[in-house]
PDB file of C-alpha atoms in Angstrom:
ATOM      1  CA  MET B   1       0.058  -0.001  -0.144  1.00 74.00           C
ATOM      2  CA  SER B   2       1.408   3.352  -0.965  1.00 89.00           C
ATOM      3  CA  ARG B   3       1.165   6.571   1.226  1.00 94.00           C
ATOM      4  CA  ILE B   4       0.472   9.518  -0.825  1.00 97.00           C
ATOM      5  CA  GLY B   5       1.228  13.243   0.330  1.00 97.00           C
ATOM      6  CA  VAL B   6      -1.307  15.581  -1.048  1.00 98.00           C
ATOM      7  CA  VAL B   7       0.435  19.070  -0.649  1.00 98.00           C
ATOM      8  CA  VAL B   8      -2.026  21.867   0.799  1.00 98.00           C
ATOM      9  CA  PHE B   9      -1.058  25.470  -0.186  1.00 97.00           C
ATOM     10  CA  PRO B  10      -3.054  28.432   1.136  1.00 97.00           C
ATOM     11  CA  GLY B  11      -5.679  28.723  -1.820  1.00 96.00           C
ATOM     12  CA  SER B  12      -5.491  24.901  -2.649  1.00 97.00           C
ATOM     13  CA  ASN B  13      -9.079  23.656  -3.149  1.00 97.00           C
ATOM     14  CA  CYS B  14      -8.821  20.128  -4.707  1.00 97.00           C
ATOM     15  CA  GLU B  15      -6.949  18.350  -2.012  1.00 97.00           C
ATOM     16  CA  TYR B  16      -9.997  16.546  -0.694  1.00 98.00           C
ATOM     17  CA  ASP B  17     -10.727  15.135  -4.104  1.00 97.00           C
ATOM     18  CA  ALA B  18      -7.384  13.899  -4.538  1.00 98.00           C
ATOM     19  CA  VAL B  19      -7.318  12.109  -1.338  1.00 98.00           C
ATOM     20  CA  ALA B  20     -10.671  10.653  -1.903  1.00 97.00           C
ATOM     21  CA  ALA B  21      -9.282   9.385  -5.433  1.00 97.00           C
ATOM     22  CA  VAL B  22      -6.395   7.729  -3.681  1.00 97.00           C
ATOM     23  CA  GLU B  23      -8.386   6.238  -0.869  1.00 96.00           C
ATOM     24  CA  ARG B  24     -10.882   4.900  -3.314  1.00 95.00           C
ATOM     25  CA  LEU B  25      -8.224   2.691  -4.978  1.00 94.00           C
ATOM     26  CA  GLY B  26      -7.153   1.514  -1.400  1.00 94.00           C
ATOM     27  CA  ASP B  27      -4.112   3.582  -0.794  1.00 95.00           C
ATOM     28  CA  GLN B  28      -3.638   6.016   1.969  1.00 96.00           C
ATOM     29  CA  ALA B  29      -3.426   9.773   1.484  1.00 97.00           C
ATOM     30  CA  GLU B  30      -2.555  12.532   4.023  1.00 97.00           C
ATOM     31  CA  PHE B  31      -2.343  16.277   3.847  1.00 98.00           C
ATOM     32  CA  VAL B  32       1.061  17.855   3.614  1.00 97.00           C
ATOM     33  CA  TRP B  33       1.038  21.553   4.594  1.00 97.00           C
ATOM     34  CA  HIS B  34       3.160  23.729   2.491  1.00 97.00           C
ATOM     35  CA  THR B  35       5.421  24.759   5.318  1.00 96.00           C
ATOM     36  CA  ARG B  36       6.682  21.165   5.757  1.00 96.00           C
ATOM     37  CA  THR B  37      10.231  20.491   4.723  1.00 95.00           C
ATOM     38  CA  ASP B  38      10.445  16.682   4.824  1.00 94.00           C
ATOM     39  CA  LEU B  39       8.480  13.956   3.039  1.00 95.00           C
ATOM     40  CA  ASN B  40       9.507  11.207   5.248  1.00 93.00           C
ATOM     41  CA  GLY B  41       7.496   8.082   4.708  1.00 93.00           C
ATOM     42  CA  ILE B  42       5.685   9.363   1.656  1.00 95.00           C
ATOM     43  CA  ASP B  43       5.703   7.213  -1.398  1.00 95.00           C
ATOM     44  CA  GLY B  44       4.197   9.651  -3.984  1.00 96.00           C
ATOM     45  CA  VAL B  45       3.312  13.348  -3.951  1.00 97.00           C
ATOM     46  CA  ILE B  46       0.343  15.101  -5.383  1.00 98.00           C
ATOM     47  CA  LEU B  47       0.126  18.806  -5.956  1.00 98.00           C
ATOM     48  CA  PRO B  48      -3.589  19.380  -6.295  1.00 98.00           C
ATOM     49  CA  GLY B  49      -5.620  22.081  -8.061  1.00 97.00           C
ATOM     50  CA  GLY B  50      -6.816  25.354  -6.800  1.00 97.00           C
ATOM     51  CA  PHE B  51      -5.205  28.990  -6.300  1.00 96.00           C
ATOM     52  CA  ALA B  52      -2.026  28.494  -4.464  1.00 95.00           C
ATOM     53  CA  HIS B  53      -1.128  31.803  -2.913  1.00 95.00           C
ATOM     54  CA  GLY B  54      -4.205  33.373  -4.371  1.00 94.00           C
ATOM     55  CA  ASP B  55      -2.468  32.828  -8.013  1.00 93.00           C
ATOM     56  CA  TYR B  56      -0.964  36.108  -7.329  1.00 94.00           C
ATOM     57  CA  LEU B  57       1.691  37.306  -9.846  1.00 93.00           C
ATOM     58  CA  ARG B  58       1.082  34.283 -12.140  1.00 94.00           C
ATOM     59  CA  PRO B  59      -0.465  30.844 -11.260  1.00 95.00           C
ATOM     60  CA  GLY B  60       2.168  28.910  -9.343  1.00 94.00           C
ATOM     61  CA  ALA B  61       4.640  31.641  -9.276  1.00 94.00           C
ATOM     62  CA  LEU B  62       4.756  32.138  -5.472  1.00 95.00           C
ATOM     63  CA  ALA B  63       3.862  28.522  -4.603  1.00 94.00           C
ATOM     64  CA  ARG B  64       7.354  27.447  -5.676  1.00 88.00           C
ATOM     65  CA  PHE B  65       8.762  29.375  -2.779  1.00 90.00           C
ATOM     66  CA  SER B  66       6.811  27.408  -0.248  1.00 95.00           C
ATOM     67  CA  PRO B  67       9.158  25.546   1.995  1.00 96.00           C
ATOM     68  CA  VAL B  68       7.710  22.110   0.945  1.00 97.00           C
ATOM     69  CA  MET B  69       8.810  22.606  -2.638  1.00 97.00           C
ATOM     70  CA  GLY B  70      12.529  22.012  -1.804  1.00 96.00           C
ATOM     71  CA  ALA B  71      11.514  18.598  -0.271  1.00 97.00           C
ATOM     72  CA  VAL B  72       9.286  17.868  -3.218  1.00 97.00           C
ATOM     73  CA  GLU B  73      12.454  18.664  -5.635  1.00 97.00           C
ATOM     74  CA  ARG B  74      14.618  16.357  -3.716  1.00 97.00           C
ATOM     75  CA  PHE B  75      11.898  13.770  -3.680  1.00 96.00           C
ATOM     76  CA  ALA B  76      11.577  14.082  -7.398  1.00 96.00           C
ATOM     77  CA  ALA B  77      15.324  14.002  -7.999  1.00 96.00           C
ATOM     78  CA  ASP B  78      15.511  10.628  -6.063  1.00 94.00           C
ATOM     79  CA  GLY B  79      12.959   9.274  -8.526  1.00 95.00           C
ATOM     80  CA  GLY B  80       9.742   9.678  -6.371  1.00 95.00           C
ATOM     81  CA  PRO B  81       6.433  10.050  -8.311  1.00 96.00           C
ATOM     82  CA  VAL B  82       5.118  13.578  -8.423  1.00 97.00           C
ATOM     83  CA  LEU B  83       1.852  14.503  -9.873  1.00 98.00           C
ATOM     84  CA  GLY B  84       0.716  18.239 -10.460  1.00 98.00           C
ATOM     85  CA  ILE B  85      -2.975  18.634 -11.393  1.00 98.00           C
ATOM     86  CA  CYS B  86      -4.068  21.773 -12.657  1.00 98.00           C
ATOM     87  CA  ASN B  87      -2.733  24.543 -10.433  1.00 98.00           C
ATOM     88  CA  GLY B  88      -0.324  21.709  -9.365  1.00 98.00           C
ATOM     89  CA  PHE B  89       0.849  21.573 -13.031  1.00 98.00           C
ATOM     90  CA  GLN B  90       1.098  25.170 -12.945  1.00 98.00           C
ATOM     91  CA  VAL B  91       3.407  25.112  -9.846  1.00 97.00           C
ATOM     92  CA  LEU B  92       5.605  22.364 -11.298  1.00 98.00           C
ATOM     93  CA  VAL B  93       6.353  24.510 -14.518  1.00 97.00           C
ATOM     94  CA  GLU B  94       7.023  27.734 -12.587  1.00 96.00           C
ATOM     95  CA  ALA B  95       9.191  25.537 -10.202  1.00 95.00           C
ATOM     96  CA  GLY B  96      11.221  24.369 -13.381  1.00 95.00           C
ATOM     97  CA  MET B  97      10.428  20.672 -12.573  1.00 97.00           C
ATOM     98  CA  LEU B  98       8.695  20.394 -15.924  1.00 98.00           C
ATOM     99  CA  PRO B  99       9.383  22.362 -19.254  1.00 97.00           C
ATOM    100  CA  GLY B 100       7.184  25.012 -20.779  1.00 97.00           C
ATOM    101  CA  ALA B 101       4.677  27.322 -19.346  1.00 96.00           C
ATOM    102  CA  LEU B 102       0.804  27.779 -19.087  1.00 97.00           C
ATOM    103  CA  GLN B 103      -0.824  30.769 -20.472  1.00 94.00           C
ATOM    104  CA  LYS B 104      -4.259  32.279 -20.431  1.00 93.00           C
ATOM    105  CA  ASN B 105      -6.627  30.127 -22.366  1.00 95.00           C
ATOM    106  CA  ARG B 106      -7.184  31.183 -26.140  1.00 91.00           C
ATOM    107  CA  GLY B 107     -10.383  33.142 -26.225  1.00 85.00           C
ATOM    108  CA  LEU B 108      -9.861  34.335 -22.558  1.00 88.00           C
ATOM    109  CA  THR B 109     -12.570  32.165 -21.197  1.00 92.00           C
ATOM    110  CA  PHE B 110     -12.605  30.047 -17.973  1.00 95.00           C
ATOM    111  CA  LEU B 111     -13.242  26.575 -19.235  1.00 96.00           C
ATOM    112  CA  CYS B 112     -15.130  24.043 -17.007  1.00 97.00           C
ATOM    113  CA  GLN B 113     -16.257  21.029 -19.155  1.00 97.00           C
ATOM    114  CA  PRO B 114     -15.547  17.421 -19.973  1.00 97.00           C
ATOM    115  CA  THR B 115     -12.648  16.802 -22.546  1.00 98.00           C
ATOM    116  CA  THR B 116     -11.485  13.740 -24.347  1.00 98.00           C
ATOM    117  CA  LEU B 117      -8.027  12.955 -23.821  1.00 98.00           C
ATOM    118  CA  VAL B 118      -5.861  10.774 -25.931  1.00 98.00           C
ATOM    119  CA  VAL B 119      -2.849   9.026 -24.307  1.00 98.00           C
ATOM    120  CA  SER B 120       0.184   9.888 -26.378  1.00 98.00           C
ATOM    121  CA  SER B 121       2.994   8.272 -24.173  1.00 97.00           C
ATOM    122  CA  THR B 122       2.950   5.533 -21.549  1.00 96.00           C
ATOM    123  CA  SER B 123       6.449   6.374 -20.343  1.00 94.00           C
ATOM    124  CA  SER B 124       5.317   8.162 -17.229  1.00 96.00           C
ATOM    125  CA  VAL B 125       4.138   7.323 -13.743  1.00 96.00           C
ATOM    126  CA  LEU B 126       0.650   8.652 -14.749  1.00 97.00           C
ATOM    127  CA  THR B 127       0.117   6.744 -17.968  1.00 97.00           C
ATOM    128  CA  ARG B 128       2.175   3.603 -17.723  1.00 95.00           C
ATOM    129  CA  GLY B 129      -0.974   1.503 -17.351  1.00 95.00           C
ATOM    130  CA  ALA B 130      -2.850   2.978 -20.087  1.00 96.00           C
ATOM    131  CA  SER B 131      -2.223   2.367 -23.819  1.00 96.00           C
ATOM    132  CA  VAL B 132      -1.172   4.608 -26.457  1.00 97.00           C
ATOM    133  CA  GLY B 133      -4.308   6.074 -28.358  1.00 97.00           C
ATOM    134  CA  GLN B 134      -6.512   5.201 -25.493  1.00 98.00           C
ATOM    135  CA  GLU B 135      -9.280   8.030 -25.077  1.00 98.00           C
ATOM    136  CA  LEU B 136     -10.191   9.109 -21.606  1.00 98.00           C
ATOM    137  CA  VAL B 137     -13.035  11.558 -20.729  1.00 98.00           C
ATOM    138  CA  VAL B 138     -11.682  13.811 -17.961  1.00 98.00           C
ATOM    139  CA  PRO B 139     -13.002  17.403 -17.177  1.00 98.00           C
ATOM    140  CA  ILE B 140     -10.992  20.502 -17.384  1.00 98.00           C
ATOM    141  CA  ASN B 141     -11.499  23.685 -14.984  1.00 97.00           C
ATOM    142  CA  HIS B 142      -9.081  26.394 -15.671  1.00 97.00           C
ATOM    143  CA  PHE B 143      -8.349  29.899 -17.166  1.00 96.00           C
ATOM    144  CA  SER B 144      -4.588  29.428 -17.631  1.00 96.00           C
ATOM    145  CA  GLY B 145      -4.269  26.191 -19.240  1.00 97.00           C
ATOM    146  CA  SER B 146      -2.807  26.817 -22.703  1.00 97.00           C
ATOM    147  CA  TYR B 147       0.406  25.046 -22.737  1.00 97.00           C
ATOM    148  CA  THR B 148       3.282  26.755 -24.436  1.00 96.00           C
ATOM    149  CA  CYS B 149       6.986  26.112 -25.155  1.00 95.00           C
ATOM    150  CA  ASP B 150       9.825  26.979 -27.568  1.00 92.00           C
ATOM    151  CA  ASP B 151      10.290  24.879 -30.701  1.00 94.00           C
ATOM    152  CA  GLU B 152      13.550  23.290 -29.243  1.00 95.00           C
ATOM    153  CA  THR B 153      11.682  22.223 -25.991  1.00 96.00           C
ATOM    154  CA  HIS B 154       8.817  20.889 -28.178  1.00 97.00           C
ATOM    155  CA  ASP B 155      11.270  18.762 -30.266  1.00 97.00           C
ATOM    156  CA  GLU B 156      12.747  17.428 -27.125  1.00 97.00           C
ATOM    157  CA  LEU B 157       9.332  16.594 -25.676  1.00 98.00           C
ATOM    158  CA  VAL B 158       8.371  14.661 -28.950  1.00 97.00           C
ATOM    159  CA  ARG B 159      11.563  12.957 -29.098  1.00 97.00           C
ATOM    160  CA  ASN B 160      11.534  11.682 -25.500  1.00 97.00           C
ATOM    161  CA  GLY B 161       7.716  10.805 -25.437  1.00 97.00           C
ATOM    162  CA  GLN B 162       7.490  13.416 -22.726  1.00 98.00           C
ATOM    163  CA  ILE B 163       3.925  14.434 -24.086  1.00 98.00           C
ATOM    164  CA  VAL B 164       1.756  12.108 -22.159  1.00 98.00           C
ATOM    165  CA  LEU B 165      -1.841  13.261 -22.909  1.00 98.00           C
ATOM    166  CA  ARG B 166      -3.353  15.351 -25.772  1.00 98.00           C
ATOM    167  CA  TYR B 167      -6.709  16.925 -26.036  1.00 98.00           C
ATOM    168  CA  LYS B 168      -8.785  15.373 -28.897  1.00 98.00           C
ATOM    169  CA  GLU B 169     -10.183  18.637 -29.487  1.00 98.00           C
ATOM    170  CA  ASN B 170      -8.093  21.432 -28.380  1.00 98.00           C
ATOM    171  CA  PRO B 171     -10.125  23.472 -25.880  1.00 97.00           C
ATOM    172  CA  ASN B 172      -7.649  26.323 -24.986  1.00 97.00           C
ATOM    173  CA  GLY B 173      -4.946  26.774 -27.710  1.00 96.00           C
ATOM    174  CA  SER B 174      -2.437  24.491 -26.070  1.00 97.00           C
ATOM    175  CA  ARG B 175       0.547  24.062 -28.228  1.00 97.00           C
ATOM    176  CA  ASP B 176       0.175  20.586 -30.141  1.00 98.00           C
ATOM    177  CA  ASP B 177      -2.965  19.947 -28.212  1.00 98.00           C
ATOM    178  CA  ILE B 178      -0.865  19.345 -25.054  1.00 98.00           C
ATOM    179  CA  ALA B 179      -2.837  18.435 -21.946  1.00 98.00           C
ATOM    180  CA  GLY B 180      -0.064  16.837 -19.836  1.00 98.00           C
ATOM    181  CA  VAL B 181       3.761  16.390 -19.922  1.00 98.00           C
ATOM    182  CA  ALA B 182       6.274  14.433 -17.893  1.00 98.00           C
ATOM    183  CA  ASN B 183       9.941  15.275 -17.183  1.00 97.00           C
ATOM    184  CA  LYS B 184      12.659  13.220 -19.131  1.00 97.00           C
ATOM    185  CA  ALA B 185      12.619  10.482 -16.439  1.00 96.00           C
ATOM    186  CA  GLY B 186       8.732  10.099 -16.426  1.00 96.00           C
ATOM    187  CA  ASN B 187       8.337  10.397 -12.675  1.00 96.00           C
ATOM    188  CA  VAL B 188       7.267  13.978 -12.598  1.00 97.00           C
ATOM    189  CA  VAL B 189       3.933  14.607 -14.524  1.00 98.00           C
ATOM    190  CA  GLY B 190       1.619  17.660 -14.904  1.00 98.00           C
ATOM    191  CA  LEU B 191      -1.734  17.808 -16.416  1.00 98.00           C
ATOM    192  CA  MET B 192      -4.371  20.389 -16.633  1.00 98.00           C
ATOM    193  CA  PRO B 193      -7.386  18.106 -16.466  1.00 98.00           C
ATOM    194  CA  HIS B 194      -8.593  16.603 -13.345  1.00 98.00           C
ATOM    195  CA  PRO B 195      -8.603  12.895 -13.206  1.00 98.00           C
ATOM    196  CA  GLU B 196      -9.579  12.910  -9.606  1.00 98.00           C
ATOM    197  CA  ARG B 197     -12.905  14.207 -10.561  1.00 97.00           C
ATOM    198  CA  ALA B 198     -13.242  11.290 -12.971  1.00 97.00           C
ATOM    199  CA  MET B 199     -13.252   8.258 -10.615  1.00 97.00           C
ATOM    200  CA  SER B 200     -16.927   7.188 -10.694  1.00 96.00           C
ATOM    201  CA  MET B 201     -19.651   7.023 -13.419  1.00 95.00           C
ATOM    202  CA  LEU B 202     -21.814   8.727 -10.930  1.00 93.00           C
ATOM    203  CA  LEU B 203     -19.908  11.726 -11.690  1.00 89.00           C
ATOM    204  CA  GLY B 204     -19.969  11.108 -15.382  1.00 93.00           C
ATOM    205  CA  SER B 205     -16.645   9.272 -16.029  1.00 97.00           C
ATOM    206  CA  ALA B 206     -14.449   6.838 -14.341  1.00 97.00           C
ATOM    207  CA  ASP B 207     -11.569   7.277 -16.889  1.00 98.00           C
ATOM    208  CA  GLY B 208      -9.343   8.940 -14.268  1.00 97.00           C
ATOM    209  CA  VAL B 209      -9.054   5.603 -12.552  1.00 97.00           C
ATOM    210  CA  VAL B 210      -6.469   4.031 -15.014  1.00 97.00           C
ATOM    211  CA  LEU B 211      -4.359   7.175 -14.395  1.00 97.00           C
ATOM    212  CA  PHE B 212      -4.604   6.927 -10.662  1.00 97.00           C
ATOM    213  CA  GLU B 213      -3.837   3.302 -10.795  1.00 96.00           C
ATOM    214  CA  SER B 214      -0.719   3.962 -12.775  1.00 96.00           C
ATOM    215  CA  PHE B 215       0.248   6.687 -10.411  1.00 96.00           C
ATOM    216  CA  LEU B 216      -0.186   4.409  -7.326  1.00 95.00           C
ATOM    217  CA  GLY B 217       1.333   1.452  -9.049  1.00 88.00           C
ATOM    218  CA  VAL B 218      -1.706  -0.763  -8.374  1.00 58.00           C
ATOM    219  CA  LYS B 219      -3.531  -2.944 -10.836  1.00 48.00           C
ATOM    220  CA  VAL B 220      -7.153  -3.654 -10.269  1.00 44.00           C
ATOM    221  CA  GLU B 221      -8.349  -6.645 -12.163  1.00 45.00           C
ATOM    222  CA  GLN B 222     -11.957  -6.168 -12.061  1.00 42.00           C
ATOM    223  CA  PRO B 223     -13.994  -2.978 -13.099  1.00 45.00           C
ATOM    224  CA  ALA B 224     -15.824  -2.830  -9.826  1.00 44.00           C
ATOM    225  CA  LEU B 225     -14.772   0.855  -9.292  1.00 46.00           C
ATOM    226  CA  ALA B 226     -16.760   1.901 -12.233  1.00 42.00           C
ATOM    227  CA  HIS B 227     -20.051   1.593 -10.350  1.00 40.00           C
TER     228      HIS B 227
ATOM    229  CA  MET L   1      19.836  56.015  -1.464  1.00 91.00           C
ATOM    230  CA  ASN L   2      16.457  54.729  -2.715  1.00 94.00           C
ATOM    231  CA  TYR L   3      15.624  54.663  -6.391  1.00 96.00           C
ATOM    232  CA  PHE L   4      12.156  54.516  -7.810  1.00 97.00           C
ATOM    233  CA  VAL L   5      12.070  51.617 -10.248  1.00 97.00           C
ATOM    234  CA  ILE L   6       9.314  50.600 -12.831  1.00 97.00           C
ATOM    235  CA  VAL L   7       9.575  46.798 -14.116  1.00 97.00           C
ATOM    236  CA  ASP L   8       7.669  46.027 -17.173  1.00 97.00           C
ATOM    237  CA  VAL L   9       6.785  42.443 -17.989  1.00 97.00           C
ATOM    238  CA  THR L  10       5.589  41.807 -21.495  1.00 96.00           C
ATOM    239  CA  LEU L  11       4.915  38.737 -23.453  1.00 94.00           C
ATOM    240  CA  ARG L  12       7.926  37.566 -25.474  1.00 92.00           C
ATOM    241  CA  LYS L  13       7.714  38.066 -29.394  1.00 88.00           C
ATOM    242  CA  GLY L  14       5.833  35.128 -31.019  1.00 84.00           C
ATOM    243  CA  ILE L  15       4.024  34.272 -27.866  1.00 88.00           C
ATOM    244  CA  ALA L  16       0.075  34.477 -28.347  1.00 86.00           C
ATOM    245  CA  ASP L  17      -1.392  37.399 -26.395  1.00 90.00           C
ATOM    246  CA  PRO L  18      -5.180  36.753 -26.306  1.00 89.00           C
ATOM    247  CA  GLU L  19      -5.625  39.677 -23.747  1.00 90.00           C
ATOM    248  CA  GLY L  20      -4.114  42.026 -26.128  1.00 92.00           C
ATOM    249  CA  SER L  21      -6.078  40.891 -29.127  1.00 91.00           C
ATOM    250  CA  THR L  22      -9.189  40.961 -27.255  1.00 90.00           C
ATOM    251  CA  ILE L  23      -8.790  44.470 -26.250  1.00 93.00           C
ATOM    252  CA  GLU L  24      -7.755  45.431 -29.786  1.00 94.00           C
ATOM    253  CA  ARG L  25     -11.054  43.843 -31.145  1.00 92.00           C
ATOM    254  CA  ALA L  26     -13.321  45.613 -28.442  1.00 93.00           C
ATOM    255  CA  LEU L  27     -11.840  49.283 -29.180  1.00 95.00           C
ATOM    256  CA  PRO L  28     -13.642  49.841 -32.505  1.00 93.00           C
ATOM    257  CA  ALA L  29     -16.966  49.325 -30.345  1.00 91.00           C
ATOM    258  CA  LEU L  30     -16.118  52.448 -28.420  1.00 91.00           C
ATOM    259  CA  GLY L  31     -15.077  54.383 -31.489  1.00 94.00           C
ATOM    260  CA  PHE L  32     -11.503  54.106 -31.050  1.00 95.00           C
ATOM    261  CA  THR L  33     -10.449  53.290 -34.748  1.00 93.00           C
ATOM    262  CA  GLY L  34      -6.777  53.021 -35.996  1.00 94.00           C
ATOM    263  CA  VAL L  35      -5.447  51.429 -32.996  1.00 95.00           C
ATOM    264  CA  THR L  36      -3.464  48.389 -33.701  1.00 95.00           C
ATOM    265  CA  ASN L  37      -0.757  46.016 -32.285  1.00 94.00           C
ATOM    266  CA  VAL L  38      -2.189  46.069 -28.791  1.00 95.00           C
ATOM    267  CA  HIS L  39      -0.143  44.177 -26.220  1.00 94.00           C
ATOM    268  CA  ALA L  40      -1.003  43.569 -22.675  1.00 94.00           C
ATOM    269  CA  GLY L  41       1.531  43.314 -19.988  1.00 95.00           C
ATOM    270  CA  LYS L  42       1.922  44.249 -16.241  1.00 95.00           C
ATOM    271  CA  SER L  43       4.131  46.814 -14.513  1.00 96.00           C
ATOM    272  CA  PHE L  44       5.713  46.667 -10.964  1.00 97.00           C
ATOM    273  CA  ARG L  45       6.759  49.759  -9.166  1.00 96.00           C
ATOM    274  CA  PHE L  46       8.910  49.895  -6.044  1.00 96.00           C
ATOM    275  CA  GLU L  47      11.943  51.579  -4.443  1.00 96.00           C
ATOM    276  CA  VAL L  48      15.370  49.999  -4.428  1.00 96.00           C
ATOM    277  CA  GLU L  49      18.145  50.838  -1.981  1.00 96.00           C
ATOM    278  CA  ALA L  50      21.416  51.056  -4.063  1.00 96.00           C
ATOM    279  CA  GLU L  51      24.677  52.999  -4.325  1.00 96.00           C
ATOM    280  CA  ASN L  52      23.735  54.507  -7.861  1.00 96.00           C
ATOM    281  CA  GLU L  53      21.070  54.234 -10.526  1.00 95.00           C
ATOM    282  CA  GLY L  54      23.030  51.451 -12.500  1.00 96.00           C
ATOM    283  CA  ALA L  55      23.126  49.226  -9.436  1.00 97.00           C
ATOM    284  CA  ALA L  56      19.322  49.816  -8.715  1.00 97.00           C
ATOM    285  CA  LEU L  57      18.364  48.930 -12.154  1.00 97.00           C
ATOM    286  CA  GLU L  58      20.612  45.799 -12.030  1.00 96.00           C
ATOM    287  CA  LYS L  59      18.995  44.526  -8.972  1.00 97.00           C
ATOM    288  CA  ALA L  60      15.443  45.304 -10.251  1.00 97.00           C
ATOM    289  CA  THR L  61      16.329  43.566 -13.607  1.00 96.00           C
ATOM    290  CA  SER L  62      17.517  40.489 -11.739  1.00 96.00           C
ATOM    291  CA  LEU L  63      14.350  40.328  -9.612  1.00 95.00           C
ATOM    292  CA  GLY L  64      12.187  40.915 -12.648  1.00 96.00           C
ATOM    293  CA  GLU L  65      13.903  38.017 -14.431  1.00 94.00           C
ATOM    294  CA  ARG L  66      13.727  35.693 -11.485  1.00 92.00           C
ATOM    295  CA  LEU L  67      10.289  36.355  -9.958  1.00 94.00           C
ATOM    296  CA  LEU L  68       8.235  39.065 -11.626  1.00 96.00           C
ATOM    297  CA  SER L  69       8.480  37.309 -15.063  1.00 96.00           C
ATOM    298  CA  ASN L  70       8.252  33.802 -16.316  1.00 94.00           C
ATOM    299  CA  PRO L  71      11.254  33.783 -18.717  1.00 92.00           C
ATOM    300  CA  VAL L  72       9.736  31.008 -20.784  1.00 91.00           C
ATOM    301  CA  ILE L  73       6.922  33.350 -22.097  1.00 93.00           C
ATOM    302  CA  GLU L  74       7.924  36.810 -20.808  1.00 95.00           C
ATOM    303  CA  ASP L  75      10.522  39.543 -20.869  1.00 96.00           C
ATOM    304  CA  ALA L  76      11.163  41.968 -17.924  1.00 96.00           C
ATOM    305  CA  SER L  77      12.807  45.215 -18.585  1.00 96.00           C
ATOM    306  CA  ALA L  78      13.520  47.790 -15.606  1.00 97.00           C
ATOM    307  CA  ARG L  79      13.666  51.612 -15.814  1.00 97.00           C
ATOM    308  CA  ILE L  80      14.032  54.410 -13.273  1.00 96.00           C
ATOM    309  CA  GLY L  81      10.588  56.074 -12.843  1.00 92.00           C
ATOM    310  CA  ASP L  82       9.005  59.184 -11.205  1.00 84.00           C
ATOM    311  CA  ARG L  83       7.597  58.494  -7.836  1.00 75.00           C
TER     312      ARG L  83
END
């Protein structure tokens, strides 16, 4: 059984959903307040969605200075799995743990809708249990989710299989339809969609389960979770 | 002494500026025609204690690049301003 640390910044608001998703798959999750400087006993880290530090300056810009981020960087450098969802993704790019940047959506609209994602690479902790080309319905809920990077970075992402999820229909102007990227080693992943909100058909989709299963390193044989 | 500094943060060339283009499209509705090339950005104003103007600008530029802007998509430039 894994013990997952869900980092809570002032202004995070998806931490309960992240914990519920982990517990739903039989693992343990605990909140990690952003002032903590160690991650002892933690097997995986989730940076949840929300508005860390009020999103002041830029989303994620101030959160990267929270004391816990030093510990998260060391944890990732040691190969520990780190998942940034939505605002957590923005924090990871601002911290330089993932390449690129997230800009305001094309059209300047806040988007809150289900999207269809296509798995583009399985060489990451989030997608290793899925298959390339697999389509997953997962909701998005963001204003600054348009992924951007320079040509050189994009070439590298493609070459290394670091683009893990793409939108089937681009909702926000993201370069190359990118919805989620991994670092080169594949242990740090960020995505704008919210897989923790797609854990049960009761909520419209259980397609987040395969992503969380991958992240938690578990394999559930029977589709009992999709009730 | 203290120098009053303004740091402008603007999107780098080639980076999409949906805010700027939305503003540009809205202007004709108010009767402002002939306004093109609209870009949105941010400006930060603060005082810097430094030996001279050059040192103040250097400090402001450095913090502009390291915190106020995201170098992946934005440029930061510092100038001495009026209080």
